[in-house]
Amino acid sequence: PLEALDDEGEAYRMRQRSRMYRIQELKDKLKNTEVAPYAEEMKEAALEGVGVTIASVSKAELEEQQRHVELAREREEKEKRRLHRRRQDILMRQEAESLELIERRAAELEAGRRKGEELRIARDRGRARALRDALRTAQGALVSAVKKRGASLRQRAGVLMTDQEGRGHLLHGHSKEWKLAAALADAPRPIKIRVDTIRVVRDKLPRGHYVVVATLMDRLGGKPITYSGSQEVTSAKTRPMAHVGRTFDLDLIANEPLFLLAPPDAHLKASMCILLEVYQCK
């Protein structure tokens, strides 16, 4: 549309310029025309009774031509203003359409981002739910196996009871079979830790998912406790917890128990501790 307007304006200006050049050419011709000395000829013609007419341009005609020139200039300026206004209208309309397109694209991108975030949160929740179910199943199987094993050992080796004087007595069993029950005294014992809330987090942590990891340490600043025959660290972690990271998002809610294997009573030390750490999921 802008190229068409430019061509139309250029053609109009060419026509106006041609008219102005023609008018100026006529004025120059009339201005430079010299009047020959007709005085003697007029005298002779007067004697002979012959009249001579000299070509001239009246002041009214010059004023009329000047008025036409002014009108042509006014029409040209008016046409220029009209073309300028039309060009401005086209530019404003194109700018409005561009802004509308940008806003629509931004809205589509925001909707896609929100949808992706919702899908990711749904996947994380499903993964956490599956993990909780697996942990519950493993915990139930472990508790059931320990109960069966304990009942079997109590049936085979008996139970050690103490009297009022602190002396031990072996019930319904032989001392040889009691070694099996005594061996359990050196076995690791499970402990339960319940993680409820991490308070006053606010915007100290960035937006993301976090887990709490509990590790059994031999001392503060020491090393994790491991058991013979296994290189795995004695630790447990919660399910991922979502945190938005805003100022008014105060706490991280876990409400989840953690299970650790602690050393038996005979190997416990006062320096042992449980280290609680918060990690961000990637």
Short mmCIF file of C-alpha atoms in Angstrom, two decimals:
data_model
loop_
_atom_site.label_atom_id
_atom_site.label_comp_id
_atom_site.label_asym_id
_atom_site.label_seq_id
_atom_site.Cartn_x
_atom_site.Cartn_y
_atom_site.Cartn_z
CA PRO A 1 0.00 0.00 0.00
CA LEU A 2 2.86 2.44 0.75
CA GLU A 3 4.49 1.88 -2.66
CA ALA A 4 1.18 2.53 -4.46
CA LEU A 5 0.73 5.79 -2.52
CA ASP A 6 4.28 6.88 -3.38
CA ASP A 7 3.70 6.23 -7.12
CA GLU A 8 0.40 8.12 -7.09
CA GLY A 9 1.96 11.11 -5.28
CA GLU A 10 4.94 11.19 -7.64
CA ALA A 11 2.65 11.23 -10.73
CA TYR A 12 0.59 14.06 -9.26
CA ARG A 13 3.71 16.09 -8.50
CA MET A 14 5.01 15.57 -12.06
CA ARG A 15 1.75 16.90 -13.55
CA GLN A 16 1.79 19.93 -11.29
CA ARG A 17 5.47 20.63 -12.05
CA SER A 18 4.77 20.44 -15.82
CA ARG A 19 1.97 22.99 -15.51
CA MET A 20 4.14 25.32 -13.45
CA TYR A 21 6.98 25.10 -15.97
CA ARG A 22 4.55 25.94 -18.82
CA ILE A 23 3.16 28.98 -16.99
CA GLN A 24 6.67 30.20 -16.11
CA GLU A 25 7.78 29.73 -19.73
CA LEU A 26 4.91 31.89 -20.98
CA LYS A 27 5.71 34.57 -18.41
CA ASP A 28 9.39 34.61 -19.44
CA LYS A 29 8.49 34.92 -23.11
CA LEU A 30 6.21 37.88 -22.43
CA LYS A 31 8.74 39.48 -20.11
CA ASN A 32 11.65 39.25 -22.55
CA THR A 33 9.62 40.43 -25.57
CA GLU A 34 10.97 43.75 -26.79
CA VAL A 35 8.70 46.33 -28.41
CA ALA A 36 10.17 47.64 -31.63
CA PRO A 37 10.24 51.44 -32.23
CA TYR A 38 6.95 51.81 -33.94
CA ALA A 39 6.76 55.60 -33.45
CA GLU A 40 7.73 56.53 -36.99
CA GLU A 41 5.63 53.79 -38.45
CA MET A 42 2.68 54.92 -36.36
CA LYS A 43 3.07 58.42 -37.66
CA GLU A 44 3.18 57.18 -41.22
CA ALA A 45 0.28 54.82 -40.57
CA ALA A 46 -1.68 57.67 -39.03
CA LEU A 47 -1.13 59.70 -42.13
CA GLU A 48 -2.26 56.79 -44.19
CA GLY A 49 -5.14 56.07 -41.83
CA VAL A 50 -3.87 52.60 -40.90
CA GLY A 51 -4.08 51.50 -37.18
CA VAL A 52 -1.44 49.22 -35.59
CA THR A 53 -2.22 47.01 -32.57
CA ILE A 54 0.64 46.02 -30.18
CA ALA A 55 0.39 42.66 -28.42
CA SER A 56 0.42 42.96 -24.65
CA VAL A 57 -0.62 41.09 -21.45
CA SER A 58 -2.88 42.89 -19.09
CA LYS A 59 -2.37 43.09 -15.32
CA ALA A 60 -5.63 41.20 -14.75
CA GLU A 61 -4.34 38.25 -16.78
CA LEU A 62 -1.09 38.20 -14.82
CA GLU A 63 -3.01 38.28 -11.54
CA GLU A 64 -5.23 35.48 -12.82
CA GLN A 65 -2.19 33.39 -13.74
CA GLN A 66 -0.65 34.09 -10.32
CA ARG A 67 -3.90 33.05 -8.67
CA HIS A 68 -3.87 29.81 -10.65
CA VAL A 69 -0.29 29.17 -9.54
CA GLU A 70 -1.22 29.75 -5.87
CA LEU A 71 -4.22 27.46 -6.22
CA ALA A 72 -2.00 24.79 -7.78
CA ARG A 73 0.43 25.08 -4.87
CA GLU A 74 -2.38 24.85 -2.34
CA ARG A 75 -3.75 21.76 -4.09
CA GLU A 76 -0.27 20.20 -4.09
CA GLU A 77 0.22 20.91 -0.36
CA LYS A 78 -3.25 19.57 0.39
CA GLU A 79 -2.51 16.42 -1.58
CA LYS A 80 0.79 15.98 0.26
CA ARG A 81 -0.96 16.30 3.61
CA ARG A 82 -3.60 13.80 2.53
CA LEU A 83 -0.96 11.28 1.44
CA HIS A 84 0.96 11.82 4.68
CA ARG A 85 -2.14 11.23 6.79
CA ARG A 86 -2.97 8.09 4.82
CA ARG A 87 0.59 6.81 5.22
CA GLN A 88 0.41 7.47 8.96
CA ASP A 89 -2.90 5.62 9.20
CA ILE A 90 -1.42 2.60 7.40
CA LEU A 91 1.64 2.60 9.68
CA MET A 92 -0.51 2.86 12.81
CA ARG A 93 -2.73 -0.01 11.62
CA GLN A 94 0.32 -2.17 10.88
CA GLU A 95 1.80 -1.35 14.28
CA ALA A 96 -1.46 -2.31 16.02
CA GLU A 97 -1.59 -5.59 14.09
CA SER A 98 2.05 -6.33 15.03
CA LEU A 99 1.37 -5.64 18.71
CA GLU A 100 -1.70 -7.87 18.62
CA LEU A 101 0.34 -10.66 16.98
CA ILE A 102 3.09 -10.33 19.60
CA GLU A 103 0.57 -10.46 22.45
CA ARG A 104 -1.11 -13.51 20.94
CA ARG A 105 2.24 -15.30 20.52
CA ALA A 106 3.21 -14.41 24.11
CA ALA A 107 -0.11 -15.76 25.39
CA GLU A 108 0.39 -19.00 23.44
CA LEU A 109 3.92 -19.40 24.84
CA GLU A 110 2.68 -18.76 28.39
CA ALA A 111 -0.12 -21.30 27.97
CA GLY A 112 2.39 -23.87 26.66
CA ARG A 113 4.73 -23.18 29.57
CA ARG A 114 1.91 -23.59 32.10
CA LYS A 115 0.79 -26.81 30.48
CA GLY A 116 4.34 -28.18 30.55
CA GLU A 117 4.68 -27.19 34.21
CA GLU A 118 1.42 -28.94 35.07
CA LEU A 119 2.52 -32.09 33.23
CA ARG A 120 5.87 -32.06 35.02
CA ILE A 121 4.20 -31.64 38.42
CA ALA A 122 1.80 -34.48 37.59
CA ARG A 123 4.74 -36.73 36.61
CA ASP A 124 6.59 -35.83 39.82
CA ARG A 125 3.53 -36.60 41.91
CA GLY A 126 3.03 -39.93 40.15
CA ARG A 127 6.70 -40.80 40.66
CA ALA A 128 6.51 -39.85 44.34
CA ARG A 129 3.30 -41.88 44.76
CA ALA A 130 4.91 -44.93 43.15
CA LEU A 131 7.99 -44.50 45.36
CA ARG A 132 5.84 -44.32 48.51
CA ASP A 133 3.95 -47.44 47.49
CA ALA A 134 7.22 -49.29 46.84
CA LEU A 135 8.63 -48.18 50.20
CA ARG A 136 5.48 -49.25 52.02
CA THR A 137 5.61 -52.65 50.30
CA ALA A 138 9.30 -53.11 51.14
CA GLN A 139 8.74 -51.96 54.71
CA GLY A 140 5.85 -54.36 55.18
CA ALA A 141 7.88 -57.24 53.74
CA LEU A 142 10.84 -56.39 55.99
CA VAL A 143 8.71 -56.14 59.12
CA SER A 144 6.97 -59.42 58.28
CA ALA A 145 10.30 -61.19 57.67
CA VAL A 146 11.77 -59.84 60.92
CA LYS A 147 8.73 -60.96 62.89
CA LYS A 148 8.87 -64.45 61.37
CA ARG A 149 12.59 -64.68 62.02
CA GLY A 150 12.20 -63.52 65.59
CA ALA A 151 9.40 -65.98 66.29
CA SER A 152 11.48 -68.79 64.83
CA LEU A 153 14.52 -67.84 66.93
CA ARG A 154 12.47 -67.51 70.10
CA GLN A 155 10.96 -70.94 69.47
CA ARG A 156 14.34 -72.55 68.83
CA ALA A 157 16.58 -70.76 71.38
CA GLY A 158 14.17 -69.59 74.04
CA VAL A 159 13.99 -66.25 75.86
CA LEU A 160 16.49 -64.90 78.39
CA MET A 161 14.76 -63.57 81.49
CA THR A 162 16.30 -61.79 84.49
CA ASP A 163 15.20 -62.23 88.09
CA GLN A 164 15.09 -59.61 90.84
CA GLU A 165 18.81 -60.10 91.57
CA GLY A 166 19.75 -59.48 87.94
CA ARG A 167 20.67 -63.07 87.13
CA GLY A 168 19.74 -64.37 83.71
CA HIS A 169 17.65 -67.51 83.15
CA LEU A 170 17.19 -69.33 79.86
CA LEU A 171 13.62 -70.50 79.33
CA HIS A 172 12.65 -73.69 77.40
CA GLY A 173 15.89 -74.14 75.55
CA HIS A 174 19.49 -75.23 75.80
CA SER A 175 22.50 -72.95 76.22
CA LYS A 176 23.81 -74.04 72.85
CA GLU A 177 20.65 -72.92 71.13
CA TRP A 178 20.74 -69.63 72.98
CA LYS A 179 23.71 -68.53 70.85
CA LEU A 180 21.28 -67.81 68.04
CA ALA A 181 19.29 -65.45 70.21
CA ALA A 182 22.48 -63.87 71.57
CA ALA A 183 23.67 -63.23 68.01
CA LEU A 184 20.69 -60.94 67.49
CA ALA A 185 22.11 -58.62 70.11
CA ASP A 186 24.85 -57.65 67.63
CA ALA A 187 22.46 -57.08 64.73
CA PRO A 188 21.62 -53.48 63.62
CA ARG A 189 18.37 -52.10 64.98
CA PRO A 190 15.89 -50.12 62.93
CA ILE A 191 14.94 -46.64 64.12
CA LYS A 192 12.14 -44.41 62.89
CA ILE A 193 12.49 -40.66 62.31
CA ARG A 194 9.49 -38.56 61.35
CA VAL A 195 10.12 -35.47 59.20
CA ASP A 196 7.14 -33.14 59.39
CA THR A 197 8.02 -29.58 58.33
CA ILE A 198 10.96 -27.41 57.33
CA ARG A 199 9.90 -24.05 58.70
CA VAL A 200 10.49 -20.45 57.56
CA VAL A 201 11.96 -21.33 54.16
CA ARG A 202 10.37 -18.40 52.29
CA ASP A 203 12.58 -17.25 49.37
CA LYS A 204 15.81 -18.53 50.94
CA LEU A 205 15.54 -21.55 48.64
CA PRO A 206 14.93 -21.13 44.88
CA ARG A 207 11.95 -22.63 43.16
CA GLY A 208 12.12 -26.41 42.70
CA HIS A 209 11.67 -29.79 44.38
CA TYR A 210 13.59 -30.73 47.52
CA VAL A 211 14.23 -33.88 49.55
CA VAL A 212 15.42 -34.33 53.13
CA VAL A 213 18.22 -36.89 53.54
CA ALA A 214 18.91 -38.40 56.99
CA THR A 215 22.37 -40.00 57.45
CA LEU A 216 23.72 -41.80 60.52
CA MET A 217 27.18 -40.36 61.36
CA ASP A 218 29.87 -41.63 63.73
CA ARG A 219 30.33 -38.06 65.06
CA LEU A 220 29.73 -34.43 64.14
CA GLY A 221 31.78 -33.68 61.05
CA GLY A 222 32.74 -37.34 60.81
CA LYS A 223 31.94 -40.13 58.38
CA PRO A 224 28.70 -42.03 57.66
CA ILE A 225 28.32 -45.34 59.44
CA THR A 226 28.57 -48.45 57.26
CA TYR A 227 28.24 -52.12 58.19
CA SER A 228 30.61 -54.94 57.38
CA GLY A 229 29.93 -56.61 54.07
CA SER A 230 28.20 -53.51 52.63
CA GLN A 231 29.53 -50.24 51.27
CA GLU A 232 26.12 -48.53 51.28
CA VAL A 233 25.73 -45.54 53.56
CA THR A 234 23.12 -45.79 56.30
CA SER A 235 20.77 -43.06 55.06
CA ALA A 236 17.16 -42.46 53.99
CA LYS A 237 15.37 -39.67 52.14
CA THR A 238 11.88 -38.25 51.85
CA ARG A 239 9.80 -37.91 48.73
CA PRO A 240 10.33 -34.74 46.62
CA MET A 241 8.60 -31.66 48.03
CA ALA A 242 7.62 -28.77 45.75
CA HIS A 243 8.62 -25.23 46.74
CA VAL A 244 7.60 -22.13 44.73
CA GLY A 245 10.25 -19.86 46.31
CA ARG A 246 8.08 -16.83 47.08
CA THR A 247 8.29 -14.68 50.21
CA PHE A 248 4.95 -15.88 51.56
CA ASP A 249 5.70 -19.60 50.93
CA LEU A 250 6.79 -20.27 54.50
CA ASP A 251 7.30 -24.01 54.96
CA LEU A 252 8.14 -27.26 53.22
CA ILE A 253 5.68 -29.95 54.28
CA ALA A 254 6.94 -33.56 54.37
CA ASN A 255 4.86 -35.53 56.94
CA GLU A 256 6.83 -38.65 56.18
CA PRO A 257 8.69 -41.18 58.38
CA LEU A 258 12.28 -42.25 57.64
CA PHE A 259 13.81 -45.58 58.68
CA LEU A 260 17.49 -46.11 59.49
CA LEU A 261 19.53 -49.04 60.76
CA ALA A 262 21.31 -48.04 63.98
CA PRO A 263 24.12 -49.99 65.61
CA PRO A 264 23.15 -52.40 68.40
CA ASP A 265 23.12 -51.19 71.98
CA ALA A 266 26.53 -52.71 72.66
CA HIS A 267 28.12 -50.60 69.90
CA LEU A 268 26.34 -47.31 70.48
CA LYS A 269 28.50 -44.29 71.24
CA ALA A 270 27.58 -40.91 72.67
CA SER A 271 29.26 -39.13 69.73
CA MET A 272 26.97 -40.72 67.12
CA CYS A 273 24.44 -38.40 65.53
CA ILE A 274 21.92 -38.14 62.69
CA LEU A 275 22.73 -35.60 59.95
CA LEU A 276 19.71 -34.03 58.22
CA GLU A 277 20.38 -32.42 54.81
CA VAL A 278 18.17 -30.70 52.23
CA TYR A 279 18.93 -31.33 48.53
CA GLN A 280 17.36 -29.84 45.43
CA CYS A 281 16.20 -32.33 42.79
CA LYS A 282 17.51 -31.83 39.24
#
